[in-house]
Amino acid sequence: MLILDLQAITDLQSQLADWPAAVRALQEIADCDGAIEDAAINLALQAGLEPNTSDRWLDGLTKRYRAQICRKWTSDQSPAPEDLRWILAALEESSCPDLLRLPVALWVRSQGLHDFCDPLTEKLQ
């Protein structure tokens, strides 16, 4: 399970203060004691989705946006793999609900763009 500590949440709230949906998602993460997957399920319900409560739900959701994120990543000037703002911007062009973009971006960042995109890169070659 992916957990953010209070300091990481506070830091991200400062960095992403201009993204209202990210701030709302961070509040939900804080309310869930830093558990990103638990917060994502709550946020999905708020966004009108019907998530299951399996431990891998966020992983499955994130994979839906792999092609879009990875194509953009390979076409851009290869941002740093930990660049959360870049991942969030890539998700703006997707059908990912606003409230879920931060949990998805945090999940991608936790895996690293290289590892996250590796399965798609192999299929494209």
Short mmCIF file of N, CA, C and O in Angstrom, two decimals:
data_model
loop_
_atom_site.label_atom_id
_atom_site.label_comp_id
_atom_site.label_asym_id
_atom_site.label_seq_id
_atom_site.Cartn_x
_atom_site.Cartn_y
_atom_site.Cartn_z
N MET A 1 0.85 -1.18 0.00
CA MET A 1 0.00 0.00 0.00
C MET A 1 0.89 1.24 0.00
O MET A 1 1.88 1.32 0.72
N LEU A 2 0.52 2.19 -0.82
CA LEU A 2 1.27 3.44 -0.95
C LEU A 2 0.76 4.44 0.09
O LEU A 2 -0.42 4.76 0.12
N ILE A 3 1.68 4.93 0.93
CA ILE A 3 1.33 5.84 2.02
C ILE A 3 2.17 7.11 1.91
O ILE A 3 3.37 7.06 1.66
N LEU A 4 1.51 8.26 2.09
CA LEU A 4 2.21 9.53 2.19
C LEU A 4 2.20 9.96 3.65
O LEU A 4 1.15 9.92 4.30
N ASP A 5 3.35 10.39 4.15
CA ASP A 5 3.35 10.90 5.52
C ASP A 5 2.86 12.35 5.53
O ASP A 5 2.72 12.98 4.47
N LEU A 6 2.60 12.87 6.71
CA LEU A 6 2.02 14.20 6.85
C LEU A 6 2.91 15.28 6.22
O LEU A 6 2.41 16.20 5.58
N GLN A 7 4.22 15.13 6.35
CA GLN A 7 5.13 16.12 5.77
C GLN A 7 5.04 16.11 4.24
O GLN A 7 5.02 17.16 3.61
N ALA A 8 4.96 14.93 3.64
CA ALA A 8 4.83 14.84 2.18
C ALA A 8 3.51 15.45 1.71
O ALA A 8 3.47 16.16 0.70
N ILE A 9 2.45 15.22 2.47
CA ILE A 9 1.15 15.80 2.11
C ILE A 9 1.22 17.32 2.19
O ILE A 9 0.77 18.02 1.28
N THR A 10 1.81 17.83 3.26
CA THR A 10 1.96 19.28 3.44
C THR A 10 2.80 19.88 2.32
O THR A 10 2.44 20.93 1.76
N ASP A 11 3.89 19.23 1.97
CA ASP A 11 4.75 19.72 0.89
C ASP A 11 3.98 19.76 -0.43
O ASP A 11 4.07 20.73 -1.19
N LEU A 12 3.24 18.70 -0.72
CA LEU A 12 2.48 18.66 -1.97
C LEU A 12 1.35 19.70 -1.97
O LEU A 12 1.06 20.29 -3.01
N GLN A 13 0.74 19.96 -0.82
CA GLN A 13 -0.30 20.98 -0.76
C GLN A 13 0.27 22.34 -1.13
O GLN A 13 -0.37 23.12 -1.83
N SER A 14 1.50 22.61 -0.70
CA SER A 14 2.16 23.88 -1.07
C SER A 14 2.50 23.91 -2.55
O SER A 14 2.27 24.91 -3.23
N GLN A 15 3.03 22.82 -3.06
CA GLN A 15 3.46 22.77 -4.46
C GLN A 15 2.29 22.80 -5.43
O GLN A 15 2.41 23.31 -6.54
N LEU A 16 1.16 22.24 -5.03
CA LEU A 16 0.02 22.08 -5.94
C LEU A 16 -1.16 22.97 -5.54
O LEU A 16 -2.30 22.70 -5.93
N ALA A 17 -0.90 24.02 -4.82
CA ALA A 17 -1.97 24.90 -4.31
C ALA A 17 -2.82 25.49 -5.43
O ALA A 17 -3.99 25.82 -5.21
N ASP A 18 -2.28 25.60 -6.64
CA ASP A 18 -3.01 26.17 -7.76
C ASP A 18 -3.86 25.13 -8.52
O ASP A 18 -4.48 25.45 -9.52
N TRP A 19 -3.92 23.89 -8.05
CA TRP A 19 -4.71 22.82 -8.66
C TRP A 19 -5.78 22.40 -7.65
O TRP A 19 -5.53 21.54 -6.80
N PRO A 20 -6.97 22.99 -7.69
CA PRO A 20 -8.00 22.69 -6.69
C PRO A 20 -8.32 21.20 -6.52
O PRO A 20 -8.52 20.74 -5.39
N ALA A 21 -8.38 20.45 -7.60
CA ALA A 21 -8.70 19.02 -7.49
C ALA A 21 -7.57 18.28 -6.76
O ALA A 21 -7.82 17.34 -5.99
N ALA A 22 -6.33 18.70 -6.99
CA ALA A 22 -5.19 18.07 -6.31
C ALA A 22 -5.24 18.39 -4.82
O ALA A 22 -4.97 17.52 -3.98
N VAL A 23 -5.59 19.62 -4.47
CA VAL A 23 -5.69 20.00 -3.06
C VAL A 23 -6.80 19.18 -2.40
O VAL A 23 -6.62 18.68 -1.28
N ARG A 24 -7.92 19.00 -3.08
CA ARG A 24 -9.03 18.19 -2.54
C ARG A 24 -8.59 16.74 -2.36
O ARG A 24 -8.90 16.09 -1.36
N ALA A 25 -7.87 16.22 -3.34
CA ALA A 25 -7.38 14.84 -3.25
C ALA A 25 -6.39 14.69 -2.09
O ALA A 25 -6.43 13.70 -1.35
N LEU A 26 -5.55 15.68 -1.90
CA LEU A 26 -4.59 15.63 -0.78
C LEU A 26 -5.32 15.66 0.55
O LEU A 26 -4.89 14.99 1.51
N GLN A 27 -6.39 16.41 0.65
CA GLN A 27 -7.17 16.42 1.89
C GLN A 27 -7.77 15.04 2.16
O GLN A 27 -7.76 14.56 3.28
N GLU A 28 -8.25 14.40 1.10
CA GLU A 28 -8.81 13.04 1.26
C GLU A 28 -7.71 12.07 1.66
O GLU A 28 -7.93 11.19 2.51
N ILE A 29 -6.53 12.21 1.08
CA ILE A 29 -5.39 11.35 1.45
C ILE A 29 -5.05 11.57 2.92
O ILE A 29 -4.83 10.61 3.67
N ALA A 30 -5.04 12.82 3.36
CA ALA A 30 -4.76 13.11 4.78
C ALA A 30 -5.84 12.49 5.66
O ALA A 30 -5.53 11.92 6.72
N ASP A 31 -7.10 12.59 5.24
CA ASP A 31 -8.21 12.01 6.01
C ASP A 31 -8.10 10.49 6.10
O ASP A 31 -8.64 9.88 7.04
N CYS A 32 -7.43 9.88 5.13
CA CYS A 32 -7.23 8.42 5.11
C CYS A 32 -5.87 8.04 5.70
O CYS A 32 -5.31 6.98 5.36
N ASP A 33 -5.33 8.90 6.54
CA ASP A 33 -4.04 8.65 7.18
C ASP A 33 -2.92 8.39 6.19
O ASP A 33 -2.03 7.57 6.42
N GLY A 34 -2.98 9.07 5.05
CA GLY A 34 -1.93 8.98 4.05
C GLY A 34 -2.06 7.83 3.07
O GLY A 34 -1.25 7.70 2.15
N ALA A 35 -3.09 7.00 3.22
CA ALA A 35 -3.26 5.84 2.34
C ALA A 35 -3.86 6.28 1.00
O ALA A 35 -5.05 6.59 0.91
N ILE A 36 -3.04 6.30 -0.02
CA ILE A 36 -3.46 6.81 -1.33
C ILE A 36 -4.53 5.92 -1.96
O ILE A 36 -5.50 6.42 -2.53
N GLU A 37 -4.39 4.62 -1.83
CA GLU A 37 -5.38 3.73 -2.43
C GLU A 37 -6.76 3.88 -1.77
O GLU A 37 -7.78 3.89 -2.46
N ASP A 38 -6.79 4.00 -0.45
CA ASP A 38 -8.06 4.19 0.25
C ASP A 38 -8.69 5.52 -0.17
O ASP A 38 -9.89 5.60 -0.42
N ALA A 39 -7.87 6.55 -0.24
CA ALA A 39 -8.37 7.87 -0.66
C ALA A 39 -8.89 7.82 -2.08
O ALA A 39 -9.93 8.42 -2.39
N ALA A 40 -8.21 7.09 -2.96
CA ALA A 40 -8.64 7.00 -4.37
C ALA A 40 -10.01 6.36 -4.48
O ALA A 40 -10.84 6.80 -5.29
N ILE A 41 -10.29 5.37 -3.67
CA ILE A 41 -11.61 4.73 -3.70
C ILE A 41 -12.67 5.73 -3.25
O ILE A 41 -13.73 5.86 -3.88
N ASN A 42 -12.39 6.48 -2.19
CA ASN A 42 -13.34 7.51 -1.72
C ASN A 42 -13.55 8.58 -2.78
O ASN A 42 -14.68 9.02 -3.02
N LEU A 43 -12.46 9.01 -3.41
CA LEU A 43 -12.55 10.04 -4.45
C LEU A 43 -13.31 9.52 -5.67
O LEU A 43 -14.06 10.27 -6.30
N ALA A 44 -13.12 8.26 -6.00
CA ALA A 44 -13.84 7.67 -7.13
C ALA A 44 -15.34 7.69 -6.86
O ALA A 44 -16.13 8.01 -7.76
N LEU A 45 -15.73 7.37 -5.65
CA LEU A 45 -17.16 7.41 -5.29
C LEU A 45 -17.70 8.83 -5.43
O LEU A 45 -18.79 9.04 -5.94
N GLN A 46 -16.90 9.82 -5.00
CA GLN A 46 -17.31 11.22 -5.13
C GLN A 46 -17.41 11.65 -6.59
O GLN A 46 -18.19 12.53 -6.93
N ALA A 47 -16.60 11.01 -7.45
CA ALA A 47 -16.60 11.33 -8.88
C ALA A 47 -17.69 10.56 -9.64
O ALA A 47 -17.78 10.67 -10.87
N GLY A 48 -18.48 9.76 -8.92
CA GLY A 48 -19.57 9.03 -9.56
C GLY A 48 -19.16 7.68 -10.13
O GLY A 48 -19.94 7.07 -10.87
N LEU A 49 -17.98 7.20 -9.81
CA LEU A 49 -17.54 5.89 -10.26
C LEU A 49 -17.94 4.84 -9.23
O LEU A 49 -18.29 5.18 -8.10
N GLU A 50 -17.87 3.60 -9.61
CA GLU A 50 -18.19 2.50 -8.71
C GLU A 50 -16.98 1.59 -8.58
O GLU A 50 -16.93 0.50 -9.17
N PRO A 51 -15.98 2.01 -7.80
CA PRO A 51 -14.78 1.19 -7.66
C PRO A 51 -15.04 -0.03 -6.79
O PRO A 51 -15.94 -0.02 -5.95
N ASN A 52 -14.24 -1.06 -7.02
CA ASN A 52 -14.29 -2.16 -6.06
C ASN A 52 -13.30 -1.82 -4.95
O ASN A 52 -12.56 -0.85 -5.05
N THR A 53 -13.28 -2.58 -3.93
CA THR A 53 -12.40 -2.26 -2.80
C THR A 53 -11.17 -3.15 -2.75
O THR A 53 -10.56 -3.29 -1.71
N SER A 54 -10.81 -3.71 -3.89
CA SER A 54 -9.61 -4.55 -3.90
C SER A 54 -8.36 -3.69 -3.72
O SER A 54 -8.36 -2.49 -4.01
N ASP A 55 -7.32 -4.32 -3.23
CA ASP A 55 -6.06 -3.61 -2.99
C ASP A 55 -5.42 -3.12 -4.28
O ASP A 55 -4.58 -2.24 -4.24
N ARG A 56 -5.81 -3.67 -5.41
CA ARG A 56 -5.17 -3.33 -6.68
C ARG A 56 -6.04 -2.43 -7.55
O ARG A 56 -5.77 -2.25 -8.72
N TRP A 57 -7.09 -1.84 -7.00
CA TRP A 57 -8.00 -1.02 -7.80
C TRP A 57 -7.28 0.18 -8.41
O TRP A 57 -7.43 0.45 -9.61
N LEU A 58 -6.49 0.88 -7.64
CA LEU A 58 -5.78 2.05 -8.16
C LEU A 58 -4.78 1.64 -9.25
O LEU A 58 -4.64 2.34 -10.25
N ASP A 59 -4.14 0.53 -9.07
CA ASP A 59 -3.21 0.03 -10.08
C ASP A 59 -3.95 -0.21 -11.40
O ASP A 59 -3.49 0.21 -12.47
N GLY A 60 -5.11 -0.83 -11.33
CA GLY A 60 -5.91 -1.08 -12.53
C GLY A 60 -6.38 0.21 -13.18
O GLY A 60 -6.34 0.35 -14.41
N LEU A 61 -6.82 1.16 -12.36
CA LEU A 61 -7.25 2.45 -12.89
C LEU A 61 -6.09 3.15 -13.60
O LEU A 61 -6.25 3.68 -14.70
N THR A 62 -4.95 3.14 -12.99
CA THR A 62 -3.78 3.81 -13.55
C THR A 62 -3.39 3.22 -14.90
O THR A 62 -3.03 3.95 -15.83
N LYS A 63 -3.50 1.92 -15.04
CA LYS A 63 -3.14 1.27 -16.31
C LYS A 63 -4.03 1.73 -17.46
O LYS A 63 -3.61 1.69 -18.61
N ARG A 64 -5.24 2.19 -17.15
CA ARG A 64 -6.12 2.70 -18.21
C ARG A 64 -5.52 3.91 -18.93
O ARG A 64 -5.86 4.19 -20.07
N TYR A 65 -4.65 4.62 -18.24
CA TYR A 65 -4.07 5.85 -18.80
C TYR A 65 -2.61 5.68 -19.21
O TYR A 65 -1.96 6.63 -19.60
N ARG A 66 -2.12 4.44 -19.15
CA ARG A 66 -0.72 4.17 -19.48
C ARG A 66 -0.36 4.63 -20.89
O ARG A 66 0.64 5.30 -21.09
N ALA A 67 -1.17 4.28 -21.87
CA ALA A 67 -0.84 4.62 -23.26
C ALA A 67 -0.71 6.13 -23.43
O ALA A 67 0.27 6.60 -24.02
N GLN A 68 -1.64 6.86 -22.90
CA GLN A 68 -1.59 8.31 -23.05
C GLN A 68 -0.39 8.93 -22.33
O GLN A 68 0.32 9.76 -22.88
N ILE A 69 -0.17 8.50 -21.09
CA ILE A 69 0.97 9.04 -20.33
C ILE A 69 2.28 8.69 -21.01
O ILE A 69 3.15 9.55 -21.19
N CYS A 70 2.43 7.44 -21.41
CA CYS A 70 3.71 6.99 -21.95
C CYS A 70 3.99 7.55 -23.35
O CYS A 70 5.13 7.87 -23.67
N ARG A 71 2.96 7.69 -24.16
CA ARG A 71 3.18 8.31 -25.48
C ARG A 71 3.62 9.75 -25.33
O ARG A 71 4.52 10.23 -26.01
N LYS A 72 2.98 10.46 -24.40
CA LYS A 72 3.37 11.85 -24.16
C LYS A 72 4.78 11.91 -23.60
O LYS A 72 5.57 12.76 -23.97
N TRP A 73 5.10 10.99 -22.72
CA TRP A 73 6.42 10.97 -22.09
C TRP A 73 7.51 10.75 -23.14
O TRP A 73 8.52 11.43 -23.14
N THR A 74 7.28 9.84 -24.07
CA THR A 74 8.29 9.57 -25.09
C THR A 74 8.35 10.68 -26.13
O THR A 74 9.38 10.90 -26.75
N SER A 75 7.25 11.42 -26.33
CA SER A 75 7.25 12.50 -27.33
C SER A 75 7.77 13.82 -26.75
O SER A 75 8.23 14.67 -27.49
N ASP A 76 7.67 13.99 -25.44
CA ASP A 76 8.18 15.22 -24.80
C ASP A 76 9.70 15.11 -24.66
O ASP A 76 10.32 14.15 -25.06
N GLN A 77 10.24 16.08 -24.03
CA GLN A 77 11.69 16.12 -23.81
C GLN A 77 12.09 15.27 -22.61
O GLN A 77 13.01 15.62 -21.88
N SER A 78 11.41 14.17 -22.41
CA SER A 78 11.68 13.23 -21.33
C SER A 78 11.85 13.94 -19.99
O SER A 78 12.96 14.17 -19.53
N PRO A 79 10.73 14.28 -19.36
CA PRO A 79 10.81 14.92 -18.05
C PRO A 79 11.43 13.97 -17.03
O PRO A 79 11.50 12.77 -17.25
N ALA A 80 11.84 14.53 -15.92
CA ALA A 80 12.36 13.70 -14.85
C ALA A 80 11.27 12.72 -14.41
O ALA A 80 10.10 13.11 -14.32
N PRO A 81 11.62 11.47 -14.16
CA PRO A 81 10.62 10.46 -13.81
C PRO A 81 9.80 10.80 -12.57
O PRO A 81 8.70 10.31 -12.41
N GLU A 82 10.29 11.66 -11.72
CA GLU A 82 9.56 12.01 -10.51
C GLU A 82 8.77 13.31 -10.65
O GLU A 82 8.23 13.82 -9.69
N ASP A 83 8.69 13.85 -11.85
CA ASP A 83 8.03 15.13 -12.08
C ASP A 83 6.51 14.97 -12.01
O ASP A 83 5.84 14.68 -13.00
N LEU A 84 5.97 15.18 -10.82
CA LEU A 84 4.54 14.99 -10.58
C LEU A 84 3.69 15.96 -11.38
O LEU A 84 2.65 15.59 -11.92
N ARG A 85 4.14 17.21 -11.52
CA ARG A 85 3.37 18.19 -12.29
C ARG A 85 3.26 17.76 -13.75
O ARG A 85 2.23 17.96 -14.38
N TRP A 86 4.30 17.18 -14.29
CA TRP A 86 4.26 16.72 -15.68
C TRP A 86 3.23 15.60 -15.82
O TRP A 86 2.44 15.58 -16.77
N ILE A 87 3.23 14.65 -14.88
CA ILE A 87 2.28 13.54 -14.95
C ILE A 87 0.86 14.09 -14.84
O ILE A 87 -0.04 13.67 -15.59
N LEU A 88 0.64 15.04 -13.93
CA LEU A 88 -0.69 15.65 -13.80
C LEU A 88 -1.11 16.34 -15.10
O LEU A 88 -2.25 16.23 -15.53
N ALA A 89 -0.17 17.04 -15.72
CA ALA A 89 -0.48 17.72 -16.99
C ALA A 89 -0.81 16.70 -18.08
O ALA A 89 -1.73 16.92 -18.88
N ALA A 90 -0.11 15.59 -18.11
CA ALA A 90 -0.40 14.54 -19.10
C ALA A 90 -1.81 13.99 -18.88
O ALA A 90 -2.51 13.67 -19.84
N LEU A 91 -2.23 13.91 -17.64
CA LEU A 91 -3.56 13.38 -17.33
C LEU A 91 -4.67 14.38 -17.65
O LEU A 91 -5.83 13.97 -17.79
N GLU A 92 -4.35 15.65 -17.77
CA GLU A 92 -5.36 16.65 -18.12
C GLU A 92 -5.99 16.36 -19.47
O GLU A 92 -7.14 16.70 -19.71
N GLU A 93 -5.23 15.74 -20.35
CA GLU A 93 -5.71 15.44 -21.70
C GLU A 93 -6.42 14.09 -21.75
O GLU A 93 -6.77 13.63 -22.83
N SER A 94 -6.62 13.47 -20.60
CA SER A 94 -7.24 12.14 -20.57
C SER A 94 -8.67 12.23 -20.03
O SER A 94 -9.14 13.30 -19.66
N SER A 95 -9.30 11.10 -19.97
CA SER A 95 -10.66 11.04 -19.41
C SER A 95 -10.64 10.78 -17.91
O SER A 95 -11.68 10.58 -17.30
N CYS A 96 -9.47 10.80 -17.31
CA CYS A 96 -9.34 10.58 -15.87
C CYS A 96 -10.07 11.69 -15.11
O CYS A 96 -9.81 12.87 -15.35
N PRO A 97 -10.98 11.33 -14.22
CA PRO A 97 -11.68 12.36 -13.44
C PRO A 97 -10.71 13.25 -12.66
O PRO A 97 -9.70 12.75 -12.14
N ASP A 98 -11.01 14.52 -12.58
CA ASP A 98 -10.13 15.48 -11.90
C ASP A 98 -9.71 15.00 -10.51
O ASP A 98 -8.53 15.10 -10.16
N LEU A 99 -10.65 14.52 -9.73
CA LEU A 99 -10.34 14.12 -8.36
C LEU A 99 -9.39 12.93 -8.28
O LEU A 99 -8.75 12.73 -7.25
N LEU A 100 -9.28 12.17 -9.34
CA LEU A 100 -8.41 10.98 -9.33
C LEU A 100 -7.06 11.20 -9.99
O LEU A 100 -6.20 10.32 -9.95
N ARG A 101 -6.86 12.35 -10.59
CA ARG A 101 -5.58 12.58 -11.28
C ARG A 101 -4.39 12.54 -10.35
O ARG A 101 -3.36 11.96 -10.68
N LEU A 102 -4.51 13.14 -9.17
CA LEU A 102 -3.38 13.11 -8.25
C LEU A 102 -3.08 11.70 -7.76
O LEU A 102 -1.91 11.28 -7.81
N PRO A 103 -4.07 10.93 -7.29
CA PRO A 103 -3.73 9.56 -6.90
C PRO A 103 -3.12 8.74 -8.04
O PRO A 103 -2.17 7.99 -7.82
N VAL A 104 -3.62 8.92 -9.25
CA VAL A 104 -3.04 8.21 -10.41
C VAL A 104 -1.60 8.67 -10.62
O VAL A 104 -0.69 7.85 -10.80
N ALA A 105 -1.37 9.97 -10.59
CA ALA A 105 -0.01 10.51 -10.79
C ALA A 105 0.94 10.03 -9.69
O ALA A 105 2.09 9.69 -9.98
N LEU A 106 0.47 9.99 -8.45
CA LEU A 106 1.31 9.51 -7.36
C LEU A 106 1.65 8.03 -7.54
O LEU A 106 2.76 7.60 -7.26
N TRP A 107 0.67 7.26 -8.03
CA TRP A 107 0.91 5.83 -8.28
C TRP A 107 1.96 5.66 -9.37
O TRP A 107 2.88 4.86 -9.24
N VAL A 108 1.81 6.43 -10.46
CA VAL A 108 2.79 6.35 -11.56
C VAL A 108 4.17 6.75 -11.04
O VAL A 108 5.16 6.07 -11.31
N ARG A 109 4.23 7.85 -10.30
CA ARG A 109 5.52 8.31 -9.78
C ARG A 109 6.15 7.27 -8.86
O ARG A 109 7.36 7.08 -8.88
N SER A 110 5.33 6.59 -8.07
CA SER A 110 5.88 5.59 -7.14
C SER A 110 6.53 4.43 -7.90
O SER A 110 7.48 3.81 -7.42
N GLN A 111 6.02 4.15 -9.10
CA GLN A 111 6.60 3.08 -9.91
C GLN A 111 7.74 3.58 -10.78
O GLN A 111 8.55 2.78 -11.23
N GLY A 112 7.77 4.88 -11.04
CA GLY A 112 8.75 5.46 -11.93
C GLY A 112 8.25 5.37 -13.36
O GLY A 112 7.69 4.34 -13.76
N LEU A 113 8.42 6.43 -14.11
CA LEU A 113 7.94 6.44 -15.50
C LEU A 113 8.57 5.34 -16.33
O LEU A 113 7.90 4.73 -17.17
N HIS A 114 9.86 5.09 -16.12
CA HIS A 114 10.52 4.03 -16.90
C HIS A 114 9.83 2.69 -16.70
O HIS A 114 9.46 2.02 -17.66
N ASP A 115 9.65 2.29 -15.44
CA ASP A 115 9.03 1.00 -15.15
C ASP A 115 7.57 0.98 -15.55
O ASP A 115 7.07 -0.03 -16.05
N PHE A 116 6.87 2.09 -15.33
CA PHE A 116 5.46 2.17 -15.68
C PHE A 116 5.26 2.04 -17.18
O PHE A 116 4.34 1.36 -17.64
N CYS A 117 6.12 2.67 -17.95
CA CYS A 117 5.97 2.67 -19.40
C CYS A 117 6.63 1.48 -20.09
O CYS A 117 6.39 1.24 -21.27
N ASP A 118 7.44 0.74 -19.39
CA ASP A 118 8.17 -0.37 -19.99
C ASP A 118 7.27 -1.37 -20.71
O ASP A 118 7.57 -1.74 -21.85
N PRO A 119 6.16 -1.83 -20.13
CA PRO A 119 5.32 -2.79 -20.87
C PRO A 119 4.79 -2.23 -22.19
O PRO A 119 4.71 -2.95 -23.18
N LEU A 120 4.46 -0.96 -22.22
CA LEU A 120 3.96 -0.35 -23.44
C LEU A 120 5.09 -0.16 -24.45
O LEU A 120 4.91 -0.41 -25.64
N THR A 121 6.25 0.23 -23.99
CA THR A 121 7.39 0.45 -24.87
C THR A 121 7.74 -0.84 -25.59
O THR A 121 8.02 -0.84 -26.79
N GLU A 122 7.69 -1.97 -24.88
CA GLU A 122 8.00 -3.26 -25.51
C GLU A 122 6.99 -3.59 -26.60
O GLU A 122 7.35 -4.13 -27.63
N LYS A 123 5.72 -3.25 -26.40
CA LYS A 123 4.70 -3.54 -27.39
C LYS A 123 4.81 -2.63 -28.62
O LYS A 123 4.47 -3.04 -29.73
N LEU A 124 5.30 -1.42 -28.43
CA LEU A 124 5.41 -0.48 -29.54
C LEU A 124 6.62 -0.75 -30.42
O LEU A 124 6.67 -0.28 -31.54
N GLN A 125 7.56 -1.49 -29.92
CA GLN A 125 8.79 -1.74 -30.70
C GLN A 125 8.66 -2.94 -31.59
O GLN A 125 7.87 -3.74 -31.57
#
